[in-house]
XYZ file of C-alpha atoms in Angstrom:
536
model
C -30.091 70.030 68.679
C -27.269 67.810 69.283
C -26.604 70.241 71.939
C -30.169 70.065 73.570
C -29.843 65.950 73.136
C -26.538 65.893 74.841
C -27.160 68.290 77.951
C -30.206 66.118 78.576
C -28.423 63.002 78.878
C -25.931 65.116 80.649
C -28.432 66.063 83.223
C -30.306 62.808 83.097
C -26.893 61.321 83.677
C -26.417 63.374 86.772
C -29.994 62.530 87.718
C -29.442 59.329 87.746
C -25.644 59.081 89.588
C -27.423 61.522 92.284
C -30.773 59.226 92.541
C -28.229 56.356 92.433
C -25.846 58.236 95.013
C -29.368 58.696 97.570
C -30.288 55.352 97.168
C -27.295 54.212 98.167
C -26.848 56.294 101.393
C -30.481 54.850 102.039
C -28.931 51.744 101.960
C -26.133 52.174 104.021
C -28.089 54.016 106.799
C -30.962 51.287 106.842
C -27.976 48.605 107.067
C -26.375 50.583 109.830
C -29.774 50.476 111.639
C -30.282 46.999 110.554
C -27.485 45.711 112.098
C -26.769 48.572 115.177
C -28.738 45.913 117.443
C -25.908 43.505 118.035
C -24.338 41.958 120.954
C -21.285 44.512 120.613
C -24.118 47.310 120.571
C -26.022 46.252 123.407
C -22.696 45.552 125.087
C -22.078 49.606 125.167
C -25.241 50.616 125.676
C -25.015 48.543 128.963
C -22.098 49.776 129.918
C -22.603 53.396 129.252
C -25.772 52.564 131.690
C -24.062 51.006 134.142
C -21.419 53.706 134.053
C -23.950 56.350 134.398
C -26.086 54.911 136.894
C -22.997 53.773 138.785
C -21.520 57.171 139.349
C -25.079 58.617 140.086
C -24.868 56.009 142.681
C -21.928 57.382 144.349
C -22.474 60.817 143.738
C -22.682 61.812 147.530
C -18.805 60.737 147.577
C -18.425 64.100 145.891
C -19.679 66.117 148.700
C -19.637 63.791 152.000
C -18.936 60.501 152.473
C -21.914 57.683 151.542
C -25.076 59.411 153.037
C -27.285 56.657 154.443
C -28.684 53.853 151.542
C -30.939 55.797 149.556
C -29.148 55.013 146.293
C -28.238 51.509 147.094
C -30.437 50.504 144.246
C -28.958 52.485 141.841
C -25.321 50.790 142.931
C -27.191 47.391 142.636
C -28.209 48.443 138.730
C -25.363 49.918 137.705
C -23.134 46.686 139.050
C -25.633 44.354 136.944
C -25.679 46.436 133.822
C -21.911 46.088 134.250
C -21.910 42.080 134.691
C -24.252 42.061 131.512
C -21.686 44.452 129.414
C -18.845 42.052 130.327
C -20.582 38.641 129.303
C -22.564 40.635 126.286
C -18.792 41.164 125.243
C -17.508 37.876 125.841
C -20.461 36.396 123.544
C -20.476 38.732 121.020
C -21.842 37.586 117.773
C -20.088 34.291 117.195
C -21.923 32.893 114.071
C -21.495 29.127 113.342
C -19.388 28.336 110.298
C -21.317 26.819 107.456
C -20.978 22.751 107.545
C -17.596 21.303 105.346
C -17.173 25.663 104.886
C -13.491 26.861 105.552
C -12.952 27.837 109.159
C -13.794 31.297 109.854
C -10.384 33.859 110.448
C -10.119 34.911 113.801
C -9.960 38.558 115.189
C -7.279 40.776 113.987
C -5.803 43.547 117.238
C -5.573 46.688 115.957
C -1.771 47.980 115.807
C -0.981 50.629 118.538
C 0.549 53.519 116.696
C 2.781 56.339 118.463
C -0.241 58.369 118.579
C -2.231 55.936 120.537
C 1.014 56.045 123.154
C 1.173 60.247 123.203
C -2.550 60.274 123.587
C -2.272 57.946 126.396
C 0.686 59.778 128.010
C -1.253 63.246 127.549
C -4.288 61.888 128.777
C -2.237 60.533 132.057
C -0.441 64.130 132.593
C -4.110 65.795 132.313
C -5.617 63.603 135.187
C -2.826 64.139 137.225
C -2.669 68.329 136.772
C -6.725 68.225 137.064
C -5.872 65.999 140.434
C -3.863 68.050 141.751
C -5.324 71.533 140.786
C -8.392 70.399 142.523
C -7.034 68.793 145.664
C -4.822 71.727 145.835
C -8.237 74.176 145.525
C -10.180 72.035 147.877
C -7.629 71.393 150.555
C -8.694 72.583 153.997
C -5.893 74.405 155.027
C -3.445 76.869 153.081
C -0.403 75.222 154.767
C 2.559 74.029 153.026
C 1.604 70.467 155.029
C -1.699 70.769 153.261
C -0.382 71.493 149.966
C 2.038 68.818 149.783
C -0.484 66.181 151.064
C -2.546 67.023 147.789
C 0.155 66.868 145.646
C 1.286 63.216 147.337
C -2.709 62.371 146.588
C -2.307 63.522 142.915
C 0.935 61.348 142.274
C -1.001 58.679 143.798
C -3.710 59.160 141.401
C -1.340 59.712 138.826
C 0.564 56.188 139.561
C -2.659 54.566 139.958
C -3.791 55.496 136.133
C -0.053 54.632 135.147
C -0.381 51.016 136.490
C -3.878 50.611 135.123
C -2.280 51.877 131.622
C 0.574 49.332 132.826
C -2.298 46.127 133.640
C -4.151 47.005 130.201
C -0.834 47.143 128.119
C 0.370 43.875 129.717
C -3.564 42.634 129.125
C -3.101 43.716 125.633
C 0.520 41.800 125.266
C -1.946 38.645 126.338
C -4.495 39.163 123.768
C -1.554 39.048 120.966
C 0.219 36.340 121.648
C -3.009 34.486 122.287
C -4.599 35.962 118.808
C -1.302 34.950 117.455
C -1.549 30.992 118.496
C -5.066 31.099 117.149
C -4.004 32.730 113.777
C -1.592 29.781 113.735
C -3.979 27.035 114.325
C -6.174 28.831 112.174
C -3.731 28.385 109.354
C -3.716 24.747 110.406
C -6.950 24.038 109.954
C -7.162 25.740 106.914
C -4.498 23.599 105.469
C -6.603 20.809 106.712
C -9.378 21.665 105.111
C -8.095 22.130 101.745
C -6.322 18.826 101.607
C -9.577 16.914 102.601
C -11.572 19.221 99.545
C -8.424 18.027 97.276
C -8.823 14.311 98.284
C -12.590 14.818 97.474
C -11.972 16.325 94.290
C -9.201 13.262 93.337
C -11.613 10.886 94.669
C -14.886 11.876 92.833
C -13.410 12.740 89.527
C -11.687 9.353 89.368
C -15.415 7.523 90.405
C -16.332 9.400 87.336
C -13.500 8.340 84.911
C -14.333 5.030 85.898
C -17.955 5.589 85.077
C -16.653 6.032 81.481
C -14.677 2.756 81.324
C -15.551 0.313 78.749
C -15.169 -2.541 81.104
C -18.151 -3.196 83.386
C -15.978 -4.299 86.281
C -14.668 -0.870 86.451
C -18.051 0.708 86.339
C -19.149 -0.956 89.293
C -16.063 0.163 91.318
C -17.146 3.897 89.885
C -20.462 3.268 91.377
C -19.489 1.883 94.638
C -16.735 4.763 95.093
C -18.771 7.427 94.648
C -21.324 5.762 97.160
C -18.358 6.222 99.550
C -17.912 9.391 98.851
C -21.070 10.653 99.276
C -21.572 8.654 102.504
C -18.846 9.989 103.968
C -19.434 13.715 103.027
C -23.371 14.563 103.268
C -22.834 17.796 101.329
C -22.072 16.317 98.484
C -24.971 13.309 98.638
C -26.922 15.299 96.128
C -24.031 15.817 93.462
C -23.363 12.340 93.707
C -27.044 10.975 93.357
C -26.997 13.702 90.170
C -24.095 11.371 88.882
C -25.795 8.508 88.838
C -29.087 9.526 87.993
C -27.120 11.108 84.940
C -25.590 7.702 84.313
C -28.776 5.486 84.426
C -30.089 8.409 81.607
C -27.044 8.697 79.764
C -27.065 4.971 78.820
C -29.529 2.959 76.535
C -31.380 -0.561 77.994
C -29.231 -3.032 76.944
C -32.330 -4.359 75.154
C -32.420 -1.106 73.271
C -28.720 -0.291 72.676
C -28.529 -1.522 68.992
C -31.550 0.982 67.735
C -30.169 4.184 70.064
C -27.633 5.992 70.412
C -25.366 6.841 73.668
C -27.023 10.229 74.932
C -24.653 12.892 76.651
C -26.227 14.174 79.631
C -23.113 15.425 81.775
C -20.622 12.560 81.891
C -18.937 10.064 79.331
C -20.215 6.817 78.757
C -18.819 3.461 78.194
C -16.480 3.684 75.713
C -18.187 1.410 73.239
C -21.816 1.750 73.483
C -21.610 -1.093 70.666
C -19.735 -3.330 72.074
C -22.520 -4.213 75.109
C -24.690 -4.839 72.352
C -22.261 -7.204 71.011
C -21.979 -9.514 74.084
C -21.603 -7.404 77.421
C -25.779 -6.791 78.026
C -26.179 -8.597 80.889
C -22.813 -6.634 82.561
C -23.995 -3.908 81.194
C -27.692 -4.742 82.680
C -25.973 -5.765 86.243
C -24.004 -2.059 86.199
C -27.690 -0.368 85.897
C -29.151 -2.967 88.543
C -26.204 -1.632 90.703
C -26.788 2.283 90.431
C -30.580 1.872 90.899
C -29.750 -0.648 94.153
C -27.544 2.297 95.827
C -30.072 4.925 95.183
C -32.811 2.818 96.455
C -30.930 1.855 99.648
C -29.574 5.537 100.830
C -33.465 6.619 100.242
C -34.873 4.090 102.642
C -35.957 6.223 105.683
C -35.554 3.132 108.118
C -32.308 2.629 107.141
C -29.387 3.638 109.295
C -27.388 5.145 105.815
C -30.722 7.041 104.883
C -29.482 10.310 102.555
C -32.661 13.281 103.555
C -33.915 15.816 101.233
C -32.183 14.260 97.573
C -34.042 15.141 94.634
C -33.840 12.299 91.377
C -34.037 13.250 88.092
C -34.672 10.150 85.839
C -36.094 12.015 83.118
C -35.939 9.493 79.965
C -34.026 6.979 82.000
C -34.923 2.995 81.211
C -35.211 1.164 85.068
C -35.320 -2.096 85.686
C -37.601 -3.345 88.398
C -37.166 0.138 90.145
C -38.098 -0.295 93.808
C -38.447 2.937 96.123
C -41.324 1.097 98.546
C -40.435 2.698 101.834
C -38.220 5.293 100.803
C -38.834 9.524 101.394
C -37.109 12.226 98.880
C -37.571 15.421 98.187
C -38.679 16.012 94.114
C -38.841 13.315 91.954
C -38.668 13.827 87.616
C -39.498 10.039 85.634
C -40.852 11.838 82.531
C -40.519 9.577 79.573
C -38.924 7.154 81.874
C -39.465 3.593 80.999
C -39.900 1.096 83.666
C -39.338 -2.541 82.674
C -40.561 -5.529 85.090
C -42.650 -4.649 88.167
C -41.857 -0.749 89.594
C -42.571 -0.422 93.542
C -43.230 2.992 94.976
C -45.504 1.483 97.790
C -45.379 3.471 100.673
C -42.782 5.866 99.271
C -43.102 9.521 100.750
C -42.523 12.736 97.758
C -42.402 15.477 100.222
C -41.933 17.957 96.708
C -43.186 17.916 93.291
C -43.492 14.423 91.222
C -43.762 13.852 87.331
C -44.333 10.650 85.857
C -45.628 12.755 82.553
C -45.429 9.954 79.449
C -44.042 7.820 81.319
C -44.264 3.986 80.329
C -44.504 1.271 82.796
C -44.048 -2.161 80.957
C -44.470 -3.842 84.179
C -46.839 -3.606 86.958
C -46.996 -0.289 88.985
C -47.521 -0.291 93.096
C -48.223 2.805 94.642
C -49.840 1.610 97.764
C -49.899 3.581 100.667
C -47.819 6.458 98.793
C -47.573 9.903 99.746
C -47.485 13.466 97.206
C -47.123 15.831 99.432
C -47.063 18.075 96.428
C -48.211 18.581 92.725
C -48.287 15.243 91.048
C -48.438 14.433 87.774
C -49.184 11.249 85.364
C -49.948 12.928 81.926
C -49.793 10.650 78.922
C -48.703 7.896 81.466
C -49.122 4.383 79.960
C -49.615 1.268 82.129
C -49.033 -1.775 80.230
C -49.813 -3.911 83.185
C -51.771 -2.855 86.274
C -51.859 0.052 87.800
C -52.046 0.199 91.954
C -53.067 3.089 93.810
C -54.530 1.722 96.942
C -54.941 3.807 100.275
C -52.268 6.579 98.649
C -52.485 10.217 99.301
C -52.586 12.613 96.796
C -52.072 16.275 99.262
C -51.434 18.458 96.327
C -53.110 18.848 92.621
C -53.154 15.521 90.643
C -53.167 15.149 86.971
C -53.768 11.514 85.061
C -54.948 13.570 81.835
C -54.971 11.229 79.109
C -53.164 8.399 80.814
C -53.336 4.576 79.225
C -54.109 1.530 81.738
C -54.334 -1.405 79.353
C -54.595 -3.737 83.058
C -56.597 -2.923 85.828
C -55.892 0.123 87.829
C -57.253 0.001 91.660
C -57.578 3.593 93.410
C -59.391 2.298 96.338
C -59.578 4.267 99.018
C -57.116 6.550 97.975
C -57.491 10.057 98.855
C -57.064 13.513 96.892
C -56.791 16.183 99.088
C -56.455 18.406 96.068
C -57.845 18.611 92.437
C -57.972 15.475 90.431
C -58.186 15.494 86.542
C -58.556 12.035 84.759
C -59.799 13.720 81.991
C -59.501 11.587 78.526
C -58.408 8.645 80.280
C -58.638 4.871 78.728
C -59.348 2.189 81.066
C -58.973 -1.044 79.302
C -59.937 -3.105 82.190
C -61.449 -3.113 84.936
C -61.216 0.884 87.354
C -61.903 0.499 90.945
C -62.232 3.685 92.760
C -64.143 1.767 95.730
C -64.321 4.310 98.914
C -62.107 6.934 97.505
C -62.484 10.388 98.511
C -61.915 13.348 96.374
C -62.007 16.330 98.991
C -61.612 19.071 95.566
C -62.769 18.937 92.192
C -62.503 15.597 90.166
C -62.614 15.908 86.655
C -63.458 12.326 84.317
C -64.893 14.145 81.061
C -63.969 12.066 77.530
C -62.719 9.365 79.636
C -63.605 5.553 78.026
C -64.243 2.589 80.259
C -63.777 -0.061 78.457
C -63.910 -2.305 81.620
C -66.014 -2.272 84.644
C -66.028 0.880 86.394
C -66.917 0.550 90.209
C -67.499 3.898 92.458
C -68.800 2.159 95.171
C -69.172 4.511 98.563
C -66.771 6.824 96.582
C -67.069 10.620 98.320
C -67.303 13.017 95.530
C -66.580 16.861 96.494
C -67.721 17.500 92.829
C -67.604 15.528 89.731
C -67.840 15.738 85.995
C -68.093 12.372 83.609
C -69.520 14.947 80.599
C -69.058 13.100 77.132
C -67.150 9.828 78.905
C -68.512 6.490 77.671
C -68.987 3.331 79.972
C -68.832 0.228 77.821
C -69.424 -2.425 80.870
C -70.866 -2.608 84.167
C -70.922 1.253 86.216
C -71.620 1.115 89.362
C -72.027 4.355 92.029
C -73.641 2.096 94.595
C -73.685 4.441 97.587
C -71.394 7.269 96.026
C -72.228 10.869 97.583
C -71.399 14.141 95.359
C -71.336 17.282 98.134
C -71.556 19.657 95.803
C -72.177 19.233 91.229
C -72.619 16.275 89.623
C -72.414 16.687 85.863
C -73.245 13.688 83.558
C -74.008 15.839 80.094
C -73.666 13.640 77.106
C -72.095 10.799 78.774
C -72.969 7.053 76.937
C -74.088 4.266 79.599
C -73.971 1.620 77.611
C -74.175 -1.686 79.838
C -75.698 -2.414 83.156
C -75.627 0.727 85.622
C -76.315 0.612 89.454
C -77.020 3.952 90.865
C -78.617 2.545 94.046
C -78.301 4.401 97.174
C -76.933 7.366 95.199
C -76.785 11.107 97.432
C -76.730 14.529 95.689
C -76.220 18.053 97.291
C -77.557 19.462 94.013
C -79.583 18.210 91.254
C -77.396 15.941 88.749
C -76.888 17.311 85.158
C -77.829 15.075 82.619
C -78.498 16.800 79.567
C -77.619 14.682 76.575
C -76.856 11.492 78.662
C -77.512 7.953 76.965
C -78.445 4.678 79.293
C -78.648 1.698 76.842
C -80.319 -0.660 78.753
C -83.324 -0.023 81.526
C -84.118 3.702 82.677
C -82.462 3.972 86.285
C -84.763 4.596 88.750
C -82.493 6.023 90.987
C -82.356 8.974 88.537
C -86.106 8.927 87.792
C -86.608 12.686 89.832
C -84.063 14.030 87.588
C -84.776 12.372 84.156
C -87.920 13.777 81.775
C -90.918 11.345 81.891
C -91.125 11.218 78.071
C -87.752 9.683 77.362
C -87.139 5.859 77.304
C -83.601 4.020 78.115
C -82.025 4.215 74.186
C -83.440 7.266 73.607
C -82.290 10.058 76.229
C -80.192 13.094 74.666
């Protein structure tokens, strides 16, 4: 039995090896086929076609001297092919090096071996012998003069071939000299590149070390040094932004220092966090504001110092008066972040995904005319003061699930091109969605509207308000539903206005409760035997 198992394993391993070998051969062949249409190969093909056509064009010379102009087009095509071959060889694949990458090494010249020299000499002798033989056989007369002329012609051909070989060797020698010079220049550029990279690394490390200083002035200097590094080296900008974001994440808010530990997120925090609590809170606040201003200043698309395609990760950061108005960035993560004082995101453009999950806005939050190009999440976000999303545009799907609004929330003229989910939202004061547009489904199930709720002139594709509670005035004047509208078990505990409301299909009102009068606008959709306050 063990022998059988061993043989099975052996055969399986051999099969695997043969399979891998076949796969490797196949990949090698397909790789060669993919690489074949390079400029060098195309040049070789053009050269071959040119030589073939040129040879065919001058074939009358083999028998007689150029018979008419019947083959002029072949000569022209052959010449053009030779020109194309020369150009393709001159412009053969030259890939531009990546930005800030080390300079590419120059091409090398193959060594001229003794074997190549012997083969070349043999080829010259063979050419001479063949030419002499052909000329002697095709000479017009048997006399010694004709044979002497044939031998002289053959010698002339050999001499011409030798001269061509000598020119080739001279060109090769010149090319070798040029390649030597190019190699020296490459070594010089490589040395300069390495020196620049070392200087950049030293500046970067020194700046990061300064951020760990217990002195606020030194931390200020570290931030400005990082800014200078990023401004002068575009390929380091994302790294610098990551370090600044790490500083904002790792250090607690000045008002919270007494109750928090310093969190380590990749860089060393101030040497004595508790010294900040004892007397350096104001200075640490200024350092944090400096870090924020550096980010804000370089993300404004209208600025001459704009840094494009930047990702922000400020998870759990404590931000003071954060201002990204008129900025543009790629992705942004503010999960569990805390915004003290007003936060301004007006006219910001997010090109990627955005997350404000469980974020807290202690001050007001402005997102007027903001553009969210991808998914955006505001789940469990807490707005302690006003939340303004007037004329904002949500292109991807949007989530505001279980969000809490302790003050007024404005979504007037806001466009939701993807689905919008406000499920279990809590609106303590006024909610305004006037002239908002929902191009996809809108979910407002299980929401609580303590203040007034206005959906005047709002256009829904399809919307659900199931199990939601309206404790104050609910206005749906001129609201339209292109698809379904569901109000199952919804509770309208105050005045309602459904005037000029339009439905593409009958709304679902099973279990809906109206505490005031029976809404006449919905009379066609409600049973006649139900009275206000008893529906459901």
